[in-house]
mmCIF file of C-alpha atoms in Angstrom:
data_model
loop_
_atom_site.group_PDB
_atom_site.id
_atom_site.type_symbol
_atom_site.label_atom_id
_atom_site.label_comp_id
_atom_site.label_asym_id
_atom_site.label_seq_id
_atom_site.Cartn_x
_atom_site.Cartn_y
_atom_site.Cartn_z
ATOM 1 C CA MET A 1 51.790 -27.547 54.388
ATOM 2 C CA VAL A 2 48.335 -26.045 53.887
ATOM 3 C CA HIS A 3 48.125 -22.804 51.900
ATOM 4 C CA ALA A 4 45.529 -20.157 52.668
ATOM 5 C CA SER A 5 44.422 -20.014 49.050
ATOM 6 C CA ARG A 6 43.342 -23.670 49.239
ATOM 7 C CA LEU A 7 40.859 -23.270 52.080
ATOM 8 C CA ASP A 8 37.281 -23.663 50.868
ATOM 9 C CA PHE A 9 34.538 -22.899 53.368
ATOM 10 C CA ARG A 10 32.111 -25.183 51.577
ATOM 11 C CA GLU A 11 34.034 -27.789 53.564
ATOM 12 C CA HIS A 12 31.666 -27.150 56.485
ATOM 13 C CA ARG A 13 28.729 -28.313 54.361
ATOM 14 C CA PHE A 14 30.658 -31.179 52.773
ATOM 15 C CA ARG A 15 31.834 -32.484 56.130
ATOM 16 C CA LEU A 16 28.549 -32.155 58.015
ATOM 17 C CA GLY A 17 26.073 -32.836 55.248
ATOM 18 C CA THR A 18 23.468 -30.096 55.788
ATOM 19 C CA ASP A 19 23.342 -26.325 55.562
ATOM 20 C CA ASP A 20 21.973 -26.054 59.106
ATOM 21 C CA ALA A 21 24.872 -28.020 60.573
ATOM 22 C CA ALA A 22 27.359 -26.142 58.392
ATOM 23 C CA ARG A 23 25.905 -22.821 59.515
ATOM 24 C CA GLN A 24 26.401 -23.705 63.176
ATOM 25 C CA ASP A 25 29.908 -25.054 62.558
ATOM 26 C CA PHE A 26 30.924 -21.905 60.648
ATOM 27 C CA HIS A 27 29.607 -19.765 63.507
ATOM 28 C CA ARG A 28 31.581 -21.760 66.077
ATOM 29 C CA MET A 29 34.722 -21.406 63.953
ATOM 30 C CA LEU A 30 34.239 -17.634 63.843
ATOM 31 C CA THR A 31 33.810 -17.419 67.602
ATOM 32 C CA ALA A 32 36.992 -19.443 68.099
ATOM 33 C CA LEU A 33 38.868 -17.085 65.758
ATOM 34 C CA ILE A 34 37.590 -14.002 67.562
ATOM 35 C CA GLN A 35 38.571 -15.482 70.940
ATOM 36 C CA ILE A 36 42.204 -15.580 69.830
ATOM 37 C CA ARG A 37 42.303 -11.792 70.098
ATOM 38 C CA TYR A 38 39.416 -11.225 72.507
ATOM 39 C CA GLU A 39 39.290 -13.916 75.169
ATOM 40 C CA THR A 40 35.907 -12.703 76.445
ATOM 41 C CA ALA A 41 34.175 -13.132 73.072
ATOM 42 C CA THR A 42 30.972 -15.100 73.483
ATOM 43 C CA GLU A 43 27.699 -15.982 71.763
ATOM 44 C CA VAL A 44 24.044 -15.229 72.465
ATOM 45 C CA ARG A 45 21.630 -18.156 72.643
ATOM 46 C CA ALA A 46 18.384 -17.593 70.753
ATOM 47 C CA ASN A 47 15.563 -17.698 73.306
ATOM 48 C CA PRO A 48 13.603 -17.167 71.119
ATOM 49 C CA GLY A 49 15.638 -14.352 69.545
ATOM 50 C CA ASP A 50 19.325 -13.496 69.844
ATOM 51 C CA TRP A 51 18.980 -9.686 69.845
ATOM 52 C CA GLY A 52 20.611 -9.644 66.429
ATOM 53 C CA ILE A 53 23.894 -10.856 67.929
ATOM 54 C CA ASP A 54 25.847 -13.946 66.914
ATOM 55 C CA THR A 55 29.213 -13.314 68.583
ATOM 56 C CA PHE A 56 30.132 -10.228 70.578
ATOM 57 C CA VAL A 57 32.799 -8.617 72.724
ATOM 58 C CA GLY A 58 31.981 -6.096 75.421
ATOM 59 C CA SER A 59 29.143 -5.574 77.870
ATOM 60 C CA LEU A 60 25.400 -5.547 77.282
ATOM 61 C CA VAL A 61 25.120 -2.736 79.797
ATOM 62 C CA ASP A 62 27.739 -0.597 78.032
ATOM 63 C CA LYS A 63 29.358 -1.017 74.604
ATOM 64 C CA ILE A 64 29.759 -4.043 72.338
ATOM 65 C CA SER A 65 31.279 -5.144 69.042
ATOM 66 C CA ILE A 66 29.232 -7.644 67.016
ATOM 67 C CA TRP A 67 30.287 -10.288 64.502
ATOM 68 C CA GLN A 68 27.327 -11.455 62.413
ATOM 69 C CA SER A 69 27.760 -14.924 60.926
ATOM 70 C CA LYS A 70 26.040 -15.651 57.618
ATOM 71 C CA TYR A 71 26.870 -18.982 55.999
ATOM 72 C CA PHE A 72 26.210 -17.892 52.412
ATOM 73 C CA ALA A 73 28.361 -20.524 50.724
ATOM 74 C CA ASP A 74 26.829 -19.967 47.276
ATOM 75 C CA GLY A 75 26.969 -16.191 47.051
ATOM 76 C CA ILE A 76 25.031 -13.141 48.216
ATOM 77 C CA GLY A 77 21.820 -12.722 46.253
ATOM 78 C CA LYS A 78 18.679 -10.751 47.052
ATOM 79 C CA SER A 79 17.498 -13.149 49.755
ATOM 80 C CA GLN A 80 20.893 -13.128 51.462
ATOM 81 C CA ARG A 81 21.111 -9.326 51.279
ATOM 82 C CA ASP A 82 17.694 -9.068 52.907
ATOM 83 C CA GLN A 83 18.899 -11.324 55.721
ATOM 84 C CA VAL A 84 21.949 -9.119 56.291
ATOM 85 C CA ARG A 85 19.802 -5.992 56.428
ATOM 86 C CA GLU A 86 17.351 -7.622 58.857
ATOM 87 C CA SER A 87 20.157 -8.799 61.142
ATOM 88 C CA LEU A 88 21.675 -5.324 61.344
ATOM 89 C CA GLN A 89 18.294 -3.717 61.989
ATOM 90 C CA SER A 90 17.600 -6.244 64.743
ATOM 91 C CA ALA A 91 20.981 -5.580 66.371
ATOM 92 C CA MET A 92 20.438 -1.822 66.407
ATOM 93 C CA LYS A 93 16.824 -2.088 67.568
ATOM 94 C CA HIS A 94 17.722 -4.269 70.543
ATOM 95 C CA ALA A 95 20.667 -2.034 71.418
ATOM 96 C CA ARG A 96 18.332 0.954 71.652
ATOM 97 C CA GLU A 97 15.693 -0.959 73.610
ATOM 98 C CA ASN A 98 18.170 -2.450 76.085
ATOM 99 C CA ASN A 99 20.426 0.571 76.596
ATOM 100 C CA TYR A 100 23.776 -0.501 75.193
ATOM 101 C CA THR A 101 25.808 0.806 72.255
ATOM 102 C CA VAL A 102 27.061 -1.035 69.186
ATOM 103 C CA GLU A 103 30.537 0.256 68.316
ATOM 104 C CA ASN A 104 31.491 -2.224 65.562
ATOM 105 C CA TRP A 105 29.433 -4.508 63.337
ATOM 106 C CA THR A 106 31.242 -7.115 61.241
ATOM 107 C CA LEU A 107 29.591 -9.293 58.613
ATOM 108 C CA CYS A 108 31.244 -12.715 58.247
ATOM 109 C CA VAL A 109 30.627 -14.719 55.063
ATOM 110 C CA PRO A 110 32.415 -17.777 53.620
ATOM 111 C CA VAL A 111 32.703 -16.526 50.032
ATOM 112 C CA ASP A 112 34.787 -14.265 47.825
ATOM 113 C CA LEU A 113 32.499 -11.420 46.762
ATOM 114 C CA ASP A 114 32.111 -10.799 43.043
ATOM 115 C CA GLY A 115 31.896 -7.313 41.550
ATOM 116 C CA PRO A 116 28.151 -6.726 42.049
ATOM 117 C CA GLU A 117 28.291 -8.176 45.576
ATOM 118 C CA ARG A 118 31.207 -5.939 46.493
ATOM 119 C CA GLN A 119 29.442 -2.913 45.050
ATOM 120 C CA TRP A 120 26.344 -3.784 47.084
ATOM 121 C CA TRP A 121 28.417 -4.102 50.269
ATOM 122 C CA ASP A 122 30.260 -0.816 49.727
ATOM 123 C CA GLY A 123 26.985 0.950 49.006
ATOM 124 C CA ARG A 124 25.308 -0.459 52.107
ATOM 125 C CA CYS A 125 28.244 0.570 54.291
ATOM 126 C CA ARG A 126 27.988 4.127 52.996
ATOM 127 C CA ALA A 127 24.252 4.207 53.725
ATOM 128 C CA TRP A 128 24.587 2.550 57.135
ATOM 129 C CA LYS A 129 27.244 5.034 58.231
ATOM 130 C CA ARG A 130 24.727 7.792 57.656
ATOM 131 C CA GLU A 131 21.930 5.877 59.384
ATOM 132 C CA TYR A 132 24.045 4.682 62.317
ATOM 133 C CA PRO A 133 26.723 7.339 62.936
ATOM 134 C CA GLY A 134 29.512 6.142 65.175
ATOM 135 C CA VAL A 135 29.243 2.480 64.168
ATOM 136 C CA VAL A 136 32.221 0.987 62.295
ATOM 137 C CA PHE A 137 31.266 -1.594 59.663
ATOM 138 C CA ASN A 138 33.622 -4.373 58.599
ATOM 139 C CA LEU A 139 33.569 -7.410 56.323
ATOM 140 C CA TRP A 140 35.219 -10.763 57.000
ATOM 141 C CA ASP A 141 34.897 -12.536 53.653
ATOM 142 C CA ALA A 142 36.700 -15.663 52.491
ATOM 143 C CA PRO A 143 40.080 -13.952 51.813
ATOM 144 C CA LYS A 144 40.054 -12.337 55.264
ATOM 145 C CA LEU A 145 39.070 -15.588 56.957
ATOM 146 C CA ARG A 146 41.802 -17.520 55.127
ATOM 147 C CA THR A 147 44.385 -15.012 56.311
ATOM 148 C CA LEU A 148 43.155 -15.232 59.911
ATOM 149 C CA LEU A 149 43.157 -19.029 59.861
ATOM 150 C CA MET A 150 46.710 -19.207 58.538
ATOM 151 C CA SER A 151 48.176 -17.156 61.379
ATOM 152 C CA PRO A 152 50.214 -19.223 63.881
ATOM 153 C CA ASP A 153 47.863 -18.290 66.714
ATOM 154 C CA ALA A 154 44.920 -19.803 64.819
ATOM 155 C CA GLU A 155 46.458 -23.218 64.199
ATOM 156 C CA HIS A 156 44.149 -24.911 66.717
ATOM 157 C CA VAL A 157 41.088 -23.440 64.973
ATOM 158 C CA LEU A 158 42.340 -24.553 61.563
ATOM 159 C CA ASN A 159 43.034 -28.016 62.953
ATOM 160 C CA GLU A 160 39.554 -28.390 64.403
ATOM 161 C CA PHE A 161 37.366 -26.923 61.711
ATOM 162 C CA MET A 162 38.920 -26.765 58.276
ATOM 163 C CA VAL A 163 41.376 -29.389 57.093
ATOM 164 C CA LEU A 164 39.948 -32.716 55.976
ATOM 165 C CA LEU A 165 42.750 -35.038 57.076
ATOM 166 C CA GLY A 166 44.941 -34.751 60.108
ATOM 167 C CA TYR A 167 43.028 -31.773 61.542
ATOM 168 C CA GLY A 168 40.110 -33.175 63.464
ATOM 169 C CA PHE A 169 38.687 -35.526 60.806
ATOM 170 C CA HIS A 170 38.992 -39.293 61.185
ATOM 171 C CA PRO A 171 40.556 -40.713 57.972
ATOM 172 C CA THR A 172 38.458 -43.892 58.036
ATOM 173 C CA THR A 173 35.264 -41.838 57.580
ATOM 174 C CA LEU A 174 36.398 -40.356 54.242
ATOM 175 C CA PRO A 175 35.825 -41.654 50.719
ATOM 176 C CA LEU A 176 38.878 -43.518 49.446
ATOM 177 C CA GLN A 177 39.434 -41.015 46.630
ATOM 178 C CA LEU A 178 40.279 -38.338 49.190
ATOM 179 C CA LEU A 179 43.000 -40.327 50.912
ATOM 180 C CA PRO A 180 45.881 -39.309 48.550
ATOM 181 C CA TYR A 181 45.478 -35.751 49.862
ATOM 182 C CA GLN A 182 46.171 -36.838 53.417
ATOM 183 C CA SER A 183 48.039 -34.271 55.485
ATOM 184 C CA LYS A 184 51.534 -35.091 56.699
ATOM 185 C CA LYS A 185 50.332 -34.234 60.180
ATOM 186 C CA ILE A 186 48.587 -37.616 60.507
ATOM 187 C CA THR A 187 50.616 -40.799 60.534
ATOM 188 C CA LYS A 188 48.042 -43.307 61.755
ATOM 189 C CA ALA A 189 44.389 -43.457 62.647
ATOM 190 C CA PRO A 190 43.645 -42.526 66.261
ATOM 191 C CA SER A 191 43.055 -45.455 68.558
ATOM 192 C CA SER A 192 39.605 -46.134 69.938
ATOM 193 C CA SER A 193 40.838 -44.966 73.343
ATOM 194 C CA SER A 194 41.980 -41.556 72.088
ATOM 195 C CA ASN A 195 40.183 -38.285 72.715
ATOM 196 C CA TRP A 196 39.525 -37.785 68.998
ATOM 197 C CA GLN A 197 36.015 -36.728 68.047
ATOM 198 C CA LEU A 198 34.234 -34.846 65.284
ATOM 199 C CA PRO A 199 33.760 -31.157 65.975
ATOM 200 C CA GLY A 200 30.162 -30.525 66.839
#
């Protein structure tokens, strides 16, 4: 059995080897989680920009809810806070220019916020509510994401993206020291003819 408290979102970086790949994998995991509740949730391809939208639900000729993915696996410092502010400003600017309304804006990060980070977030929400009346701001941090991933409906997302062994990760690709932690869900390595593949 996998416990929510044991999920570590640095796993994306460990498994894929680079921050860029981890960032994309984390974003895909978020979209899959959102689609559990909102089947129409989708992403915006950057061409060259993404209108400040990572994943959204709704219509770009009416109203939308946005989930902004930020793979800040090492905390939220000044640079990361600037990126959050710029993403929100971009989302609101493009909404005005393209005649749709942002109803909800959710920041998604893979970490537990410390005291100063939480104070920063609470302060920004208070300021943003004044600047963007009518928009609801939410935070999906590591505790929230763990809870979502441990729900029965999210088992397929957990299996694909998070657990090292038995959930979408071929055991023969892992260092030997990790093998004692093998999940009970896997009893033998998949055959070469199976449909198994790395998420990507």
